[in-house]
Amino acid sequence: MFQHVPAYDVSDGIYSLRASFQEFVNLHIYMGMIRDEDARALFESFRTTLQGEVDIVVFTGAADKYGREAKTIGIELAELNPKIHYVHYNVDKDIEEAREYGISVSPSVVIAKHGVIDGWFKFTGLPSGYEFTSVIEAIKVISRNEAALTATIVEKLAKVTNETNIEIYVTPTCPYCPRIVQTAQKFAFLNPHISTEVIESIEFNDRAKQAGVGSVPHVVINGGKQQEFIGGYRMNTLLHKSRRPSKTRRERVVYGGEPYTPLGL
């Protein structure tokens, strides 16, 4: 069980889970609308950067605690630019659509090319806090049909030919999570053999507990059969780990280019 105390610690790139998700929802995110200053900034950013059309596909269900907020995010983002389309499904009723997108729980959010059923990037849970930036980045990557990666990384990425699923466990208050999430997004965008799922660890506590998550970002590749590690990795390192099997499930952490081993792991 994650600790829920009024403070949190940041240490060596590992963000300890010490904040109440409910408190964060109440204090920091969407209570019916995106803040005016954020909407203005996004409107201008989308106006100058978006090219192709993008779908924000939101799945909600009867048991959702934050389904309303997930739908609000999709609706209000779509209102900011005509190239963004909001699509909503009920995970309990729209069984075929959920299957096609690879969705089994809700709320879940998928970012895809307009009219294309594609689960290459999905967010399981409410994409709030720092992870809202990952949704924005995914929209821009798809719309521009390009991901900002070096030629060397793109060349290495093309050599990944096995089906690879990257699961990244995050929390809304983790400042280190978006970097690795957005890196994995770009990998999945450029290589059809790679898919990325971001899981909100506190909202889906049982799943995080089963994966052994105690700190975030926590990354699992192919269900832990290939790799499992904790912390923020550099792009080259993440790519290397997605291509090679691990001898052990727990890996040393690299943050800012320097390896270290978290206490208690």
Coordinates of C-alpha atoms in Angstrom, one line a residue:
M1 CA 0.0 0.0 0.0
F2 CA 1.3 3.4 -0.9
Q3 CA 2.0 5.9 1.9
H4 CA -0.5 8.7 2.1
V5 CA 1.0 11.5 4.2
P6 CA 0.9 15.3 3.6
A7 CA 4.5 15.5 2.3
Y8 CA 6.6 13.8 -0.3
D9 CA 10.3 13.2 -0.9
V10 CA 12.3 13.6 -4.1
S11 CA 15.6 11.7 -4.0
D12 CA 18.0 10.8 -6.8
G13 CA 15.3 10.8 -9.5
I14 CA 12.9 8.5 -7.6
Y15 CA 9.6 10.0 -6.6
S16 CA 8.3 8.4 -3.4
L17 CA 4.5 7.8 -3.4
R18 CA 3.5 9.9 -0.4
A19 CA 0.7 12.1 -1.7
S20 CA -3.0 11.3 -1.6
F21 CA -4.5 11.1 -5.1
Q22 CA -7.8 12.4 -3.9
E23 CA -6.1 15.4 -2.4
F24 CA -4.3 16.1 -5.6
V25 CA -7.5 15.8 -7.6
N26 CA -9.3 18.2 -5.2
L27 CA -6.5 20.8 -5.3
H28 CA -4.8 20.8 -8.6
I29 CA -6.7 19.5 -11.6
Y30 CA -9.8 19.7 -13.6
M31 CA -12.9 20.7 -11.6
G32 CA -15.0 21.1 -14.7
M33 CA -12.7 23.0 -16.9
I34 CA -9.1 23.7 -17.9
R35 CA -7.8 26.9 -16.2
D36 CA -8.1 29.9 -18.5
E37 CA -4.4 30.6 -18.6
D38 CA -3.7 27.0 -19.5
A39 CA -6.4 27.0 -22.2
R40 CA -5.0 30.2 -23.7
A41 CA -1.4 28.7 -23.8
L42 CA -2.6 25.4 -25.3
F43 CA -4.8 27.2 -27.9
E44 CA -1.8 29.2 -29.2
S45 CA 0.5 26.1 -29.0
F46 CA -2.0 23.9 -31.0
R47 CA -2.6 26.7 -33.5
T48 CA 1.0 26.9 -34.4
T49 CA 2.0 23.2 -34.1
L50 CA -0.8 20.9 -35.1
Q51 CA -1.0 19.6 -38.7
G52 CA -3.0 16.4 -38.9
E53 CA -6.1 15.4 -37.1
V54 CA -6.0 13.5 -33.8
D55 CA -8.5 11.6 -31.8
I56 CA -8.7 11.6 -28.0
V57 CA -10.6 8.4 -27.2
V58 CA -11.9 8.3 -23.6
F59 CA -13.3 5.1 -22.1
T60 CA -15.4 5.4 -18.9
G61 CA -17.6 3.0 -17.0
A62 CA -20.2 2.9 -14.2
A63 CA -17.6 2.2 -11.5
D64 CA -15.2 5.0 -12.5
K65 CA -14.3 7.4 -9.7
Y66 CA -12.8 9.9 -12.1
G67 CA -14.7 9.2 -15.3
R68 CA -16.3 12.7 -15.4
E69 CA -12.9 14.3 -15.1
A70 CA -11.5 12.1 -17.9
K71 CA -14.3 13.1 -20.2
T72 CA -13.9 16.7 -19.3
I73 CA -10.2 16.6 -20.3
G74 CA -11.1 15.2 -23.7
I75 CA -13.9 17.5 -24.4
E76 CA -12.1 20.7 -23.4
L77 CA -9.0 19.8 -25.3
A78 CA -11.1 19.1 -28.4
E79 CA -12.7 22.5 -28.0
L80 CA -9.3 24.2 -28.3
N81 CA -8.6 23.2 -31.9
P82 CA -10.7 21.7 -34.7
K83 CA -8.0 19.2 -35.5
I84 CA -8.6 17.5 -32.1
H85 CA -11.6 15.1 -32.0
Y86 CA -13.2 13.8 -28.8
V87 CA -14.5 10.3 -28.9
H88 CA -16.2 8.6 -25.9
Y89 CA -17.1 5.0 -25.3
N90 CA -18.6 3.2 -22.4
V91 CA -16.3 0.3 -21.4
D92 CA -19.2 -1.7 -20.0
K93 CA -21.4 -1.4 -23.1
D94 CA -19.1 -0.7 -26.1
I95 CA -17.4 -4.1 -25.8
E96 CA -16.2 -4.3 -29.4
E97 CA -14.6 -0.9 -29.4
A98 CA -12.9 -1.6 -26.1
R99 CA -11.5 -4.8 -27.5
E100 CA -10.3 -3.1 -30.6
Y101 CA -8.4 -0.4 -28.6
G102 CA -7.1 -3.0 -26.1
I103 CA -9.0 -1.4 -23.2
S104 CA -10.2 -3.5 -20.2
V105 CA -10.5 -0.9 -17.4
S106 CA -11.6 2.6 -17.1
P107 CA -11.1 5.5 -17.2
S108 CA -8.7 5.0 -20.0
V109 CA -7.5 7.5 -22.6
V110 CA -6.1 6.7 -26.0
I111 CA -4.4 9.2 -28.3
A112 CA -4.6 8.1 -32.0
K113 CA -4.7 9.4 -35.6
H114 CA -8.2 10.6 -36.5
G115 CA -10.3 7.7 -37.5
V116 CA -7.6 5.1 -36.8
I117 CA -8.2 2.4 -34.2
D118 CA -4.8 2.2 -32.6
G119 CA -3.8 1.5 -29.0
W120 CA -0.1 2.4 -29.4
F121 CA -0.3 4.9 -26.6
K122 CA -2.9 4.6 -23.8
F123 CA -3.3 6.0 -20.4
T124 CA -4.9 3.9 -17.8
G125 CA -6.4 6.2 -15.2
L126 CA -6.9 10.0 -15.2
P127 CA -4.0 11.7 -17.0
S128 CA -3.7 14.6 -14.6
G129 CA -0.9 16.6 -13.0
Y130 CA 2.5 16.2 -14.6
E131 CA 1.1 13.5 -16.9
F132 CA -1.2 15.9 -18.6
T133 CA 1.9 17.1 -20.4
S134 CA 2.4 13.6 -21.8
V135 CA -1.1 13.7 -23.3
I136 CA -0.3 17.1 -24.9
E137 CA 3.0 15.8 -26.3
A138 CA 1.3 12.7 -27.7
I139 CA -1.2 14.9 -29.5
K140 CA 1.5 17.0 -31.1
V141 CA 3.6 13.9 -32.1
I142 CA 0.7 12.3 -33.9
S143 CA -0.5 15.5 -35.5
R144 CA 2.9 16.5 -36.8
N145 CA 3.6 12.8 -37.7
E146 CA 7.1 13.1 -36.4
A147 CA 9.0 12.4 -33.2
A148 CA 12.1 14.4 -32.2
L149 CA 14.7 11.6 -31.9
T150 CA 18.3 11.5 -33.2
A151 CA 19.1 9.6 -36.3
T152 CA 21.1 7.2 -34.2
I153 CA 18.2 6.4 -32.0
V154 CA 15.8 6.0 -35.0
E155 CA 18.3 3.6 -36.5
K156 CA 18.5 1.5 -33.4
L157 CA 14.8 1.6 -32.9
A158 CA 14.2 0.1 -36.3
K159 CA 16.0 -3.0 -35.1
V160 CA 13.3 -3.8 -32.5
T161 CA 11.3 -6.4 -34.3
N162 CA 9.7 -8.3 -31.4
E163 CA 6.4 -7.3 -30.0
T164 CA 7.3 -5.0 -27.1
N165 CA 4.9 -3.5 -24.5
I166 CA 6.3 -0.8 -22.2
E167 CA 4.2 -0.3 -19.1
I168 CA 5.1 2.9 -17.1
Y169 CA 3.7 3.3 -13.6
V170 CA 3.3 7.0 -12.6
T171 CA 1.5 9.3 -10.2
P172 CA 0.1 12.8 -11.0
T173 CA 2.7 14.5 -8.7
C174 CA 5.8 12.8 -10.1
P175 CA 8.0 15.4 -11.9
Y176 CA 10.3 12.7 -13.3
C177 CA 7.7 10.5 -14.9
P178 CA 6.8 12.5 -18.0
R179 CA 10.4 12.3 -19.4
I180 CA 10.4 8.6 -19.6
V181 CA 6.7 8.4 -20.6
Q182 CA 7.3 10.8 -23.6
T183 CA 10.4 8.9 -24.6
A184 CA 8.4 5.6 -24.7
Q185 CA 5.6 7.4 -26.6
K186 CA 8.1 8.3 -29.3
F187 CA 9.4 4.8 -29.5
A188 CA 5.9 3.4 -29.9
F189 CA 5.0 6.1 -32.5
L190 CA 8.0 5.2 -34.7
N191 CA 7.9 1.4 -34.3
P192 CA 4.7 -0.5 -34.8
H193 CA 6.1 -3.4 -32.8
I194 CA 6.2 -1.2 -29.7
S195 CA 3.2 -0.1 -27.6
T196 CA 3.1 2.0 -24.4
E197 CA 0.7 2.0 -21.5
V198 CA 0.9 4.5 -18.7
I199 CA -0.8 3.4 -15.5
E200 CA -1.8 5.8 -12.7
S201 CA -0.4 3.9 -9.7
I202 CA -2.6 5.2 -6.9
E203 CA -5.8 5.0 -8.9
F204 CA -5.0 1.5 -9.9
N205 CA -3.3 0.5 -6.6
D206 CA -4.0 -3.3 -6.9
R207 CA -2.3 -3.5 -10.3
A208 CA 0.6 -1.4 -9.1
K209 CA 0.9 -3.5 -6.0
Q210 CA 1.0 -6.7 -8.1
A211 CA 3.8 -5.2 -10.2
G212 CA 5.7 -4.4 -7.0
V213 CA 5.6 -0.6 -7.5
G214 CA 6.8 1.4 -4.5
S215 CA 8.3 4.4 -6.3
V216 CA 7.8 5.9 -9.6
P217 CA 8.5 6.0 -12.5
H218 CA 8.4 2.2 -12.5
V219 CA 8.9 0.6 -15.9
V220 CA 7.9 -2.9 -16.9
I221 CA 8.7 -4.3 -20.3
N222 CA 6.7 -7.3 -21.6
G223 CA 5.2 -8.0 -18.2
G224 CA 8.5 -8.1 -16.5
K225 CA 9.7 -11.1 -18.6
Q226 CA 12.2 -8.9 -20.4
Q227 CA 12.9 -6.0 -18.1
E228 CA 11.7 -4.2 -15.0
F229 CA 13.4 -1.2 -13.6
I230 CA 12.7 1.9 -11.5
G231 CA 13.6 5.5 -12.1
G232 CA 14.3 7.9 -15.0
Y233 CA 16.4 6.4 -17.8
R234 CA 18.1 8.2 -20.6
M235 CA 16.8 7.5 -24.1
N236 CA 19.7 5.2 -25.1
T237 CA 19.4 3.2 -22.0
L238 CA 15.6 2.6 -22.3
L239 CA 16.1 1.6 -25.9
H240 CA 18.9 -0.8 -25.0
K241 CA 16.7 -2.4 -22.3
S242 CA 13.7 -2.8 -24.6
R243 CA 16.0 -4.8 -27.0
R244 CA 17.8 -7.1 -24.5
P245 CA 16.5 -9.5 -21.9
S246 CA 17.4 -8.9 -18.3
K247 CA 19.2 -11.3 -16.0
T248 CA 17.4 -10.0 -13.0
R249 CA 14.0 -8.3 -12.6
R250 CA 15.3 -5.4 -10.5
E251 CA 17.7 -3.1 -12.3
R252 CA 20.0 -0.3 -11.2
V253 CA 18.5 3.1 -11.9
V254 CA 20.0 5.7 -14.1
Y255 CA 18.9 9.3 -13.6
G256 CA 20.7 12.2 -15.3
G257 CA 23.2 9.8 -16.7
E258 CA 24.5 8.6 -13.3
P259 CA 23.6 5.1 -12.0
Y260 CA 22.6 4.5 -8.4
T261 CA 20.7 1.9 -6.4
P262 CA 17.7 3.2 -4.4
L263 CA 17.7 2.3 -0.8
G264 CA 15.4 -0.5 0.2
L265 CA 15.5 -2.2 -3.3

